Coordinates of C-alpha atoms in Angstrom, one line a residue:
X11 CA 1.0 37.4 -6.0
X12 CA 2.3 34.5 -3.9
X13 CA 5.8 33.9 -2.4
X14 CA 6.8 31.2 -5.0
X15 CA 5.8 33.3 -8.1
X16 CA 8.9 33.8 -10.3
X17 CA 10.6 30.8 -8.8
X18 CA 8.2 27.9 -9.2
X19 CA 5.2 27.3 -11.4
X20 CA 1.8 26.8 -9.6
X21 CA 1.8 23.3 -11.0
X22 CA 5.2 22.5 -9.5
X23 CA 4.2 24.0 -6.2
X24 CA 1.0 21.9 -6.3
X25 CA 3.1 18.8 -6.7
X26 CA 5.7 19.4 -4.0
X27 CA 3.7 21.4 -1.4
X28 CA 1.7 18.5 0.0
X29 CA 4.9 16.5 0.7
X30 CA 6.7 19.5 2.2
X31 CA 3.7 20.5 4.4
X32 CA 3.1 17.0 5.5
X33 CA 6.6 16.4 6.9
X34 CA 7.1 19.9 8.3
X35 CA 3.8 19.9 10.1
X36 CA 4.0 16.3 11.3
X37 CA 7.6 16.9 12.3
X38 CA 6.5 19.9 14.3
X39 CA 4.3 17.7 16.4
X40 CA 7.2 15.3 17.1
X41 CA 9.7 18.0 18.1
X42 CA 7.4 19.4 20.7
X43 CA 8.3 18.7 24.3
X44 CA 6.4 15.7 25.8
X45 CA 2.7 16.6 26.0
X46 CA 1.5 13.8 28.3
X47 CA -1.1 16.2 29.8
X48 CA -2.8 16.5 26.5
X49 CA -2.6 12.9 25.2
X50 CA -5.7 11.0 24.4
X51 CA -4.0 7.7 25.3
X52 CA -1.3 6.6 27.7
X53 CA 2.1 5.4 26.6
X54 CA 1.0 1.9 27.5
X55 CA -2.0 2.1 25.1
X56 CA 0.3 3.5 22.4
X57 CA 2.3 0.3 22.6
X58 CA -0.6 -1.6 21.0
X59 CA 0.5 -0.2 17.6
X60 CA 2.0 -3.2 15.8
X61 CA 3.7 -1.5 12.8
X62 CA 7.3 -0.3 13.2
X63 CA 8.0 3.5 12.7
X64 CA 10.4 2.9 9.7
X65 CA 7.7 0.9 8.0
X66 CA 5.3 3.8 8.5
X67 CA 7.7 6.3 7.0
X68 CA 8.4 4.2 4.0
X69 CA 4.6 3.6 3.5
X70 CA 3.9 7.3 3.6
X71 CA 6.7 8.1 1.2
X72 CA 5.4 5.5 -1.3
X73 CA 1.9 7.0 -1.2
X74 CA 3.3 10.5 -1.7
X75 CA 5.3 9.3 -4.7
X76 CA 2.0 8.0 -6.2
X77 CA 0.2 11.3 -5.4
X78 CA 3.0 13.4 -7.0
X79 CA 2.8 11.3 -10.1
X80 CA -0.9 11.6 -10.5
X81 CA -0.8 15.4 -9.8
X82 CA 1.9 15.8 -12.5
X83 CA -0.3 13.9 -15.0
X84 CA -3.4 16.0 -14.0
X85 CA -1.6 19.3 -14.5
X86 CA 0.0 18.1 -17.7
X87 CA -3.4 17.1 -19.2
X88 CA -4.9 20.4 -18.0
X89 CA -2.2 22.5 -19.6
X90 CA -2.4 20.5 -22.8
X91 CA -6.1 21.4 -23.1
X92 CA -5.3 25.1 -22.8
X93 CA -4.4 27.0 -26.0
X94 CA -0.8 28.1 -26.1
X95 CA -2.0 31.8 -25.9
X96 CA -4.3 31.1 -22.9
X97 CA -3.3 32.0 -19.3
X98 CA -5.1 30.4 -16.4
X99 CA -6.8 33.3 -14.7
X100 CA -7.0 33.3 -10.9
X101 CA -10.6 33.9 -9.8
X102 CA -11.7 36.5 -7.2
X103 CA -11.4 35.7 -3.5
X104 CA -15.1 35.0 -3.0
X105 CA -15.0 32.5 -5.9
X106 CA -12.0 30.8 -4.4
X107 CA -13.7 30.6 -1.0
X108 CA -16.7 29.0 -2.7
X109 CA -14.4 26.5 -4.4
X110 CA -12.8 25.7 -1.1
X111 CA -16.2 24.9 0.4
X112 CA -17.2 22.8 -2.6
X113 CA -13.9 20.9 -2.5
X114 CA -14.4 20.3 1.3
X115 CA -17.9 18.8 0.7
X116 CA -16.6 16.6 -2.2
X117 CA -13.7 15.4 -0.1
X118 CA -15.9 14.6 2.8
X119 CA -18.4 12.6 0.6
X120 CA -15.6 10.7 -1.1
X121 CA -13.9 9.9 2.1
X122 CA -17.0 8.9 4.0
X123 CA -18.4 6.5 1.4
X124 CA -15.0 5.1 0.3
X125 CA -13.8 4.7 3.9
X126 CA -17.1 3.1 5.0
X127 CA -17.0 0.6 2.2
X128 CA -13.4 -0.4 3.0
X129 CA -14.7 -1.4 6.4
X130 CA -17.9 -3.1 5.3
X131 CA -16.2 -5.2 2.6
X132 CA -14.4 -7.9 4.6
X133 CA -12.0 -8.7 1.8
X134 CA -11.0 -5.1 1.3
X135 CA -10.7 -4.5 5.0
X136 CA -8.6 -7.5 5.6
X137 CA -6.2 -7.0 2.7
X138 CA -6.1 -3.2 2.4
X139 CA -7.6 -1.0 5.1
X140 CA -6.5 -3.0 8.1
X141 CA -3.0 -1.8 7.3
X142 CA -4.0 1.7 8.5
X143 CA -5.6 0.3 11.6
X144 CA -2.4 -1.3 12.7
X145 CA -1.9 2.1 14.2
X146 CA -4.5 1.6 17.0
X147 CA -3.3 4.8 18.6
X148 CA -2.6 7.3 15.7
X149 CA 0.3 9.7 15.6
X150 CA 1.1 12.7 13.4
X151 CA 3.5 11.3 10.8
X152 CA 1.5 8.1 10.4
X153 CA -1.6 10.0 9.1
X154 CA -1.1 8.8 5.5
X155 CA 0.1 5.3 6.4
X156 CA -2.2 3.3 4.1
X157 CA -2.1 0.5 1.7
X158 CA -1.0 2.0 -1.7
X159 CA -4.3 1.1 -3.3
X160 CA -6.2 2.7 -0.6
X161 CA -4.1 5.8 -0.8
X162 CA -4.6 5.9 -4.6
X163 CA -8.4 5.5 -4.4
X164 CA -9.3 7.3 -1.2
X165 CA -6.8 10.1 -1.0
X166 CA -5.3 10.7 -4.5
X167 CA -8.5 10.1 -6.6
X168 CA -10.5 11.9 -3.9
X169 CA -8.2 14.9 -4.2
X170 CA -8.5 14.9 -8.0
X171 CA -12.3 14.8 -7.8
X172 CA -12.4 17.7 -5.3
X173 CA -10.2 19.8 -7.6
X174 CA -12.0 19.0 -10.8
X175 CA -15.6 19.4 -9.4
X176 CA -14.8 22.6 -7.5
X177 CA -13.0 24.1 -10.6
X178 CA -10.1 25.4 -8.6
X179 CA -6.9 26.4 -10.3
X180 CA -3.5 24.9 -9.6
X181 CA -2.7 27.9 -7.4
X182 CA -5.8 27.5 -5.3
X183 CA -5.2 23.8 -5.0
X184 CA -1.8 24.5 -3.2
X185 CA -3.7 26.2 -0.4
X186 CA -6.6 23.7 -0.3
X187 CA -4.5 20.6 -0.2
X188 CA -2.0 22.1 2.3
X189 CA -4.9 22.9 4.6
X190 CA -6.5 19.5 4.2
X191 CA -3.2 17.8 5.1
X192 CA -2.8 20.0 8.2
X193 CA -6.3 19.0 9.2
X194 CA -5.7 15.3 8.7
X195 CA -2.5 15.4 10.7
X196 CA -4.3 17.2 13.5
X197 CA -7.0 14.5 13.6
X198 CA -4.3 11.8 13.8
X199 CA -2.1 13.6 16.3
X200 CA -3.4 11.7 19.4
X201 CA -3.6 15.0 21.3
X202 CA -6.4 17.1 22.7
X203 CA -5.3 20.8 22.9
X204 CA -8.2 22.8 24.4
X205 CA -6.8 26.1 23.2
X206 CA -6.2 25.1 19.6
X207 CA -9.1 26.5 17.7
X208 CA -8.6 24.3 14.6
X209 CA -9.5 21.3 16.8
X210 CA -12.9 22.9 17.6
X211 CA -13.7 24.7 14.4
X212 CA -14.7 21.5 12.7
X213 CA -16.9 18.7 14.2
X214 CA -14.4 16.1 12.9
X215 CA -11.4 16.4 15.2
X216 CA -8.9 14.2 17.1
X217 CA -11.4 13.0 19.6
X218 CA -14.0 12.2 17.0
X219 CA -11.5 10.2 14.9
X220 CA -10.1 8.5 18.1
X221 CA -13.5 6.8 18.6
X222 CA -13.0 5.2 15.1
X223 CA -9.5 4.1 15.7
X224 CA -9.6 2.9 19.2
X225 CA -12.3 0.2 19.1
X226 CA -15.2 1.8 17.4
X227 CA -14.3 1.1 13.8
X228 CA -17.9 0.8 12.8
X229 CA -18.5 4.4 13.7
X230 CA -17.3 7.9 12.9
X231 CA -16.1 7.2 9.4
X232 CA -16.3 10.9 8.4
X233 CA -13.2 12.8 7.8
X234 CA -11.6 15.3 7.6
X235 CA -14.0 18.2 8.0
X236 CA -17.7 17.6 8.8
X237 CA -19.7 14.8 10.4
X238 CA -23.2 15.0 8.7
X239 CA -22.7 11.9 6.7
X240 CA -22.2 9.8 9.8
X241 CA -25.3 11.4 11.4
X242 CA -27.4 10.9 8.2
X243 CA -26.5 7.2 7.9
X244 CA -26.5 6.2 11.6
X245 CA -22.8 5.7 12.0
X246 CA -22.3 8.7 14.3
X247 CA -20.9 8.0 17.8
X248 CA -21.4 10.9 20.2
X249 CA -18.7 11.3 22.8
X250 CA -17.3 13.4 25.6
X251 CA -13.7 14.3 26.4
X252 CA -12.8 14.1 30.1
X253 CA -9.6 14.5 32.1
X254 CA -7.8 11.3 32.7
X255 CA -6.6 10.6 36.3
X256 CA -2.9 10.9 36.3
X257 CA -2.8 13.3 33.3
X258 CA -4.1 13.5 29.8
X259 CA -7.6 13.1 28.4
X260 CA -9.9 10.3 27.6
X261 CA -12.6 10.0 24.9
X262 CA -15.8 8.4 26.2
X263 CA -18.7 7.3 24.0
X264 CA -22.1 8.7 25.1
X265 CA -24.4 6.2 23.3
X266 CA -24.7 3.3 25.7
X267 CA -25.9 0.7 23.1
X268 CA -23.1 1.6 20.7
X269 CA -20.5 1.8 23.4
X270 CA -21.5 -1.8 24.5
X271 CA -21.1 -2.9 20.9
X272 CA -17.6 -1.4 20.9
X273 CA -16.5 -3.0 24.2
X274 CA -18.0 -6.3 23.1

């Protein structure tokens, strides 16, 4: 039993939970007291962002509207395929855990190859993906600020693929997509919290993604969980996180040749 049972259907919860979790968790980051001692960039570097905050909020809300519509259609089609007497059975916990892992792998593959292609195709980068990179220094509630077509293809269709291939139910999807959103927001938080285990549980984390956003856009495409696709295809940029004089942290590339390509 889950806390919404008897009040909302699993499908309804699957539609609204990603939106609620996004704004609650991103909002949590923004109501925290100033955390300058944990920032990956200075306030001056953050000023390089060229997109106004109201525009970011409207862009995220548009993408979430599209995602909710696609989710509604997906659940409607799934329910239409079930016989009226059939009830969707929730699998055992080990099966759900396996579905989680499969969904994570599908999500990572979809994100890596789609994300990389958006960079390699000059037309798509200029007219679509560059919108996201107007946030040179990412922040929490700008995580899903993308061009609507990018959001539809990379995030929404990627989510549908991970759900269908893993075979998860609507109820399991509530937990998977809520977790995925939390992970994506963490990676765009612009903070490095040494005591926060979720940052260090997965190799893709705020420091890893910071390399991609802050100058190294040809590297570290992988998101939101693992980094093996970058390592397999030679787009992995190793790094170290060091204390910044005056407070905060700094992400430094370790590969000299790649670092020179970034700075050049």
